[in-house]
CSV table of C-alpha atoms in Angstrom, one decimal:
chain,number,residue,atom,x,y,z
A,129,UNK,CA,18.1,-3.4,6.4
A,130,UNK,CA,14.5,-2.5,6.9
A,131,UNK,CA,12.3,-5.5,6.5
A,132,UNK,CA,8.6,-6.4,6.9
A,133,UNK,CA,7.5,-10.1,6.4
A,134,UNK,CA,4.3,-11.8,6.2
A,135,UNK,CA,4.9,-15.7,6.8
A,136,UNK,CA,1.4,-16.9,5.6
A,137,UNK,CA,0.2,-16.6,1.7
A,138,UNK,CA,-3.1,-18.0,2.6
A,139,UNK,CA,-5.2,-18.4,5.1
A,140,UNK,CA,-9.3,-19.8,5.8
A,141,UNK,CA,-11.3,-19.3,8.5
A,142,UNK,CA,-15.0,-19.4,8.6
A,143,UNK,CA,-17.8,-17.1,9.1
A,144,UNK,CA,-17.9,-15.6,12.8
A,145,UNK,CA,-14.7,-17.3,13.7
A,146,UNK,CA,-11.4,-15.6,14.9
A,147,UNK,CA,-8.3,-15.5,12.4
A,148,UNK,CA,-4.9,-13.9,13.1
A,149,UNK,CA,-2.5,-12.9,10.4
A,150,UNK,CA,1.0,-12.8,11.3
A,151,UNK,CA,3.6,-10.2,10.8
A,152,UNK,CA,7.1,-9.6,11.4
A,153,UNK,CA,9.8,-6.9,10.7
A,154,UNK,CA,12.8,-5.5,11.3
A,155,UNK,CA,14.6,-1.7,12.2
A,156,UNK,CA,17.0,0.0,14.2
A,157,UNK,CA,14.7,2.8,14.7
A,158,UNK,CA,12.7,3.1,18.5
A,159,UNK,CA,9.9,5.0,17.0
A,160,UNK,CA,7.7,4.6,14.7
A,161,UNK,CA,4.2,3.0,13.0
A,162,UNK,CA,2.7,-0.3,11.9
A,163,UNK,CA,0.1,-0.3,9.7
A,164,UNK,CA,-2.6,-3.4,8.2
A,165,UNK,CA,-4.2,-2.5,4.6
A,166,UNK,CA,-6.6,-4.8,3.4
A,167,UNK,CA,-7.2,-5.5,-0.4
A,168,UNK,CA,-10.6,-7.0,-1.5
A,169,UNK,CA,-11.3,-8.1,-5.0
A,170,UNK,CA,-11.9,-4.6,-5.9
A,171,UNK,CA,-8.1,-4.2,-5.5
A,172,UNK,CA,-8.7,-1.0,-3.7
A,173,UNK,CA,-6.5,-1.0,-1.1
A,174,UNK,CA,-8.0,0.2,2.5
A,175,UNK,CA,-6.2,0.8,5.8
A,176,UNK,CA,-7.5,-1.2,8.6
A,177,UNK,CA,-5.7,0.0,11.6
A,178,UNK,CA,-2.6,1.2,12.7
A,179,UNK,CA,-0.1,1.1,15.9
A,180,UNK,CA,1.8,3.7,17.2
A,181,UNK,CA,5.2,2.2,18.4
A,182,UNK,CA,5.5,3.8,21.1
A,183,UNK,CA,2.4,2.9,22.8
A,184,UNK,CA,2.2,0.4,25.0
A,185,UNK,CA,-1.4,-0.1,24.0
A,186,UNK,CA,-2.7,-2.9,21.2
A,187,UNK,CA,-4.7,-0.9,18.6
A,188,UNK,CA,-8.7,-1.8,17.8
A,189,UNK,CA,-11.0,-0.5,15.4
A,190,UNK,CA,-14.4,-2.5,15.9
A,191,UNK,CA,-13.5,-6.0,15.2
A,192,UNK,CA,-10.0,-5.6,14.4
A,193,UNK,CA,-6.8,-5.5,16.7
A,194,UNK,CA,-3.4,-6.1,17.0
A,195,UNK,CA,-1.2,-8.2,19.2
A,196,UNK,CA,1.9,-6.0,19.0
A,197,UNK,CA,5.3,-7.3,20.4
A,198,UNK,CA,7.9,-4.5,20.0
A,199,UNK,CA,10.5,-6.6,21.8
A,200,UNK,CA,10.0,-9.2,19.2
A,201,UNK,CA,9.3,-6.8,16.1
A,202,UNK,CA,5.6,-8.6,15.9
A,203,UNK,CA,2.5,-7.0,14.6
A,204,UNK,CA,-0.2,-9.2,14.5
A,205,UNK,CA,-4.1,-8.7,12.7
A,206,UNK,CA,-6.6,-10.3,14.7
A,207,UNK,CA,-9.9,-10.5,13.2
A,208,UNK,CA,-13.2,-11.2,15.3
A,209,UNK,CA,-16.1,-12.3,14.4
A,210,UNK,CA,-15.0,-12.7,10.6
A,211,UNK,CA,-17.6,-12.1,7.9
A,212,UNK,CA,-17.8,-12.7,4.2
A,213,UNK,CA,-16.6,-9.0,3.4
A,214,UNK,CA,-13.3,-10.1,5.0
A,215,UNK,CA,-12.2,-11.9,2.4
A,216,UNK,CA,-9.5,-10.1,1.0
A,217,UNK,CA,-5.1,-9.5,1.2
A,218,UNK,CA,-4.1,-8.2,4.2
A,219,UNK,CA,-0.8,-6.7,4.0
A,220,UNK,CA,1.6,-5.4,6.8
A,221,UNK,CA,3.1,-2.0,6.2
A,222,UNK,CA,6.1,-0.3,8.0
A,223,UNK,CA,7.6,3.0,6.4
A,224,UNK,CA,11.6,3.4,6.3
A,225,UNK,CA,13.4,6.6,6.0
A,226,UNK,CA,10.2,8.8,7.8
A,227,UNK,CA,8.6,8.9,4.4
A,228,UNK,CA,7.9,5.2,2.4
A,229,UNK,CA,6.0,2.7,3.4
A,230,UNK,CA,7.2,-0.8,2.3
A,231,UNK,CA,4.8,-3.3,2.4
A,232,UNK,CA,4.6,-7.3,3.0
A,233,UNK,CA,4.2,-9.7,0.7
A,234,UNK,CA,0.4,-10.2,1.9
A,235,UNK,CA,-1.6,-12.9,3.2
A,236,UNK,CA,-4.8,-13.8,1.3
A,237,UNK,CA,-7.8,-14.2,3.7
A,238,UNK,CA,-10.9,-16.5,2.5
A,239,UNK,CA,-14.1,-16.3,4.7
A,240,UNK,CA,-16.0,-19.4,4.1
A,241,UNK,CA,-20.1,-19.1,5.0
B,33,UNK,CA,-16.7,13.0,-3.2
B,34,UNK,CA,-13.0,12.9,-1.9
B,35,UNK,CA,-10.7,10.7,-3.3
B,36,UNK,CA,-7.7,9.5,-6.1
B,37,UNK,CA,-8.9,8.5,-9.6
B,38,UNK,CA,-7.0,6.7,-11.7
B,39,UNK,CA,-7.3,6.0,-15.6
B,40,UNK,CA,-8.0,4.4,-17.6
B,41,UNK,CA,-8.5,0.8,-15.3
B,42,UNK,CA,-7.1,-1.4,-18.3
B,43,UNK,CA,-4.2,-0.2,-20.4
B,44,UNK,CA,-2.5,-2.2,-23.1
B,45,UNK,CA,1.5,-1.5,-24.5
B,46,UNK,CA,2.7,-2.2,-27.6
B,47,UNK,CA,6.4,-3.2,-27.7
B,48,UNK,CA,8.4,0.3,-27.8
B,49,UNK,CA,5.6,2.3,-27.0
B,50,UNK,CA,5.5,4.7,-23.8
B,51,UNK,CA,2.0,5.1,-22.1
B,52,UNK,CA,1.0,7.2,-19.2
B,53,UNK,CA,-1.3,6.3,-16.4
B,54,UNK,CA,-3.3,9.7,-14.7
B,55,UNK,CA,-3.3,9.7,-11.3
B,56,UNK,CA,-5.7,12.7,-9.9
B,57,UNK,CA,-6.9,13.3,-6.3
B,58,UNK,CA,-9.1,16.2,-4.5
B,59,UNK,CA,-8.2,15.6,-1.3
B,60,UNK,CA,-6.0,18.5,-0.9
B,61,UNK,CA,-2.8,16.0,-0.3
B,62,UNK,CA,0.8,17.1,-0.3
B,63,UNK,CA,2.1,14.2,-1.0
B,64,UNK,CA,1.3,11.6,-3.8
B,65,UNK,CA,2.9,8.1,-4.5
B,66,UNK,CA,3.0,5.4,-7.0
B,67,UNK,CA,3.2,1.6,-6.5
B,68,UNK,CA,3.8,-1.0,-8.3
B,69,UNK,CA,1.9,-5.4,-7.9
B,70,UNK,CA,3.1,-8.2,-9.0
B,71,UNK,CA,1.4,-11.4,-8.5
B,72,UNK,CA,2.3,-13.0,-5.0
B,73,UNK,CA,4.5,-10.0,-4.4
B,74,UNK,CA,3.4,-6.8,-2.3
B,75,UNK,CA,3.7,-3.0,-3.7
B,76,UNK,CA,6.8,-1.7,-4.5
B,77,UNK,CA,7.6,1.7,-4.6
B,78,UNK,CA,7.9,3.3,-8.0
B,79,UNK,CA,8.3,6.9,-6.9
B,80,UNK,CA,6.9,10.0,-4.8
B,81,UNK,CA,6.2,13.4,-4.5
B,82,UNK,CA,5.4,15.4,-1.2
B,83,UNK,CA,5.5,18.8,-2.9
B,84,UNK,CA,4.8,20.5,-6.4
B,85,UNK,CA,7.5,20.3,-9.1
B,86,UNK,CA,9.4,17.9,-6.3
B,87,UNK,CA,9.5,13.8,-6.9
B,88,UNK,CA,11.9,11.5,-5.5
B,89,UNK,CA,13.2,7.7,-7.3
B,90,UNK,CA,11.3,4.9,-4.9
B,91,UNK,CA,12.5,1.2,-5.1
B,92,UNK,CA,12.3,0.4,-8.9
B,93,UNK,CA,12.3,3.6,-10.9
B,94,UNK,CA,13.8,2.5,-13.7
B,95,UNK,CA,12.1,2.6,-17.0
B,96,UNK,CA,9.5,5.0,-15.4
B,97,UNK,CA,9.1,8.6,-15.5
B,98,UNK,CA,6.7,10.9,-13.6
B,99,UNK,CA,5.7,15.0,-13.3
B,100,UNK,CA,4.3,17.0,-10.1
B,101,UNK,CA,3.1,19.9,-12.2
B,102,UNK,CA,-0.2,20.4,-10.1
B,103,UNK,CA,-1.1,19.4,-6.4
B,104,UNK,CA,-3.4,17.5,-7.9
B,105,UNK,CA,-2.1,15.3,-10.6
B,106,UNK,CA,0.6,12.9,-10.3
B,107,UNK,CA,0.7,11.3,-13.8
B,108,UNK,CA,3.3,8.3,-14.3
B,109,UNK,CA,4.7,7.2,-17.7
B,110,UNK,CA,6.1,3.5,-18.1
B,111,UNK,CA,8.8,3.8,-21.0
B,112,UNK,CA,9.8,1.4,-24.0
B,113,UNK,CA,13.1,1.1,-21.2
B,114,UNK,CA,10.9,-0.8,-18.7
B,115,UNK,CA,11.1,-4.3,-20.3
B,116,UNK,CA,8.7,-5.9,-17.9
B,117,UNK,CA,5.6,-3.2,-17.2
B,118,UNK,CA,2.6,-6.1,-17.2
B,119,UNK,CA,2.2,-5.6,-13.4
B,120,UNK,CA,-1.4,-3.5,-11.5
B,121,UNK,CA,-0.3,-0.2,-10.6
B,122,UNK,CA,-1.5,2.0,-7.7
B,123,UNK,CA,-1.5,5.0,-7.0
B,124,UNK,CA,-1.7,7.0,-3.4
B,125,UNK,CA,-1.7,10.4,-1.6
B,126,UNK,CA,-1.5,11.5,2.3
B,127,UNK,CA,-1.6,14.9,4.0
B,128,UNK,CA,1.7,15.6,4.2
B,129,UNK,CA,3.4,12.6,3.8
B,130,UNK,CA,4.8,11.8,7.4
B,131,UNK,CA,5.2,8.2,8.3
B,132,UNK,CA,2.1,8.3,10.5
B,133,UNK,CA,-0.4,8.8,7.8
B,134,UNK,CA,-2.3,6.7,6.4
B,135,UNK,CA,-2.7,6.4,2.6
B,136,UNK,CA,-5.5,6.9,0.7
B,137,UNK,CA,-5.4,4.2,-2.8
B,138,UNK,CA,-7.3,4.5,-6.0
B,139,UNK,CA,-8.5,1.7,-7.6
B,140,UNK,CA,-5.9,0.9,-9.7
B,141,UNK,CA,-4.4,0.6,-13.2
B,142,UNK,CA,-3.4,-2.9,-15.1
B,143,UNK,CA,-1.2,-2.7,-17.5
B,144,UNK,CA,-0.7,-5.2,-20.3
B,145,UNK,CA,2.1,-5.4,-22.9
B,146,UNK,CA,0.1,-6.8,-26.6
């Protein structure tokens, strides 16, 4: 089965620090993407970055990036330089079947000033 | 602007009622999905569309119903059969709906049973 795990409910970290939120997950397949969506209070949910699977690359968008293990099915969200906007759930996505995305239970992120 | 809108933001069910919760984009997306949250749980998937007058059953499709009549709608109706709706619900669309897309969300329904 096609699983995607997120091993931390909560997490703090305060302002301008570093914070990594941990993923894991599980497939058969060789190909495919990773994906981070952040949730603020607004509940609109936002992609932060995604990871191509087969690239040997770690993916960054400004002060977001991944440590991605494919070996050992890891995908983690780094987060530099946090700020107060941060504060939000992160949840780790991986699609089965070429077409759903099935999501982690999410890992709530509080930025303390 | 470009984007899903969802309505209305709170919606309350009486006990054998069915409601239905719009889901509208202009974003020229094929494919259209909705999810549903639980508290300390992540989004499940109700059900999807990647084409008009084409939806498939997602994770937990029972007690729900949807239509794909226009491009742009994607409307989802929680039955009386759902015995536990009180959960946010979110809709989604993507370009095409290949697994390298990324969604784009509305902002969400909550649904409450009186």
């Amino acid at each position: 089965a096609q699983t995607v795990t997120q091993s931390q409910p909560e997490m703090s970290v305060q302002e301008a620090e570093t914070v990594t939120l941990s993923c894991t997950y599980d497939t058969s397949e060789n190909n495919y993407y990773l994906f981070w969506y952040k949730q603020p209070p607004s509940r609109q949910m936002i992609l932060v970055i995604r990871q191509e699977a087969y690239k040997q690359q770690n993916a960054t968008e400004n002060r977001f990036s991944v440590n991605f293990q494919k070996a050992a099915k890891s995908f983690s969200l780094k987060i530099s330089d946090s700020q107060l906007g941060d504060t939000a759930m992160y949840f780790c996505a991986f699609p089965i079947n070429t077409d759903k995305l099935i999501f982690g239970t999410g890992t709530r992120l509080q930025v303390f000033p | 602007d470009g984007g899903i809108t969802q309505s209305p933001k709170y919606l309350f069910r009486k006990e054998g009622q069915n409601v239905t919760l719009s889901c509208e984009q202009n974003l020229n997306h094929d494919a259209m999905y909705w999810y549903r949250q639980d508290p300390g749980q992540g989004l499940r998937l109700i059900y999807y569309s990647q084409i008009v007058n084409d939806f498939q059953k997602g994770d937990i499709a029972e007690g729900y119903s949807v239509s794909r009549e226009k491009k742009e709608s994607f409307p989802l109706t929680v039955t009386s059969a759902q015995k536990n709706p009180t959960a946010f619900y979110l809709c989604a669309s993507s370009n095409y709906g290949s697994q390298h897309e990324k969604l784009f969300f509305g902002s969400g329904t909550q649904l409450s049973v009186l």
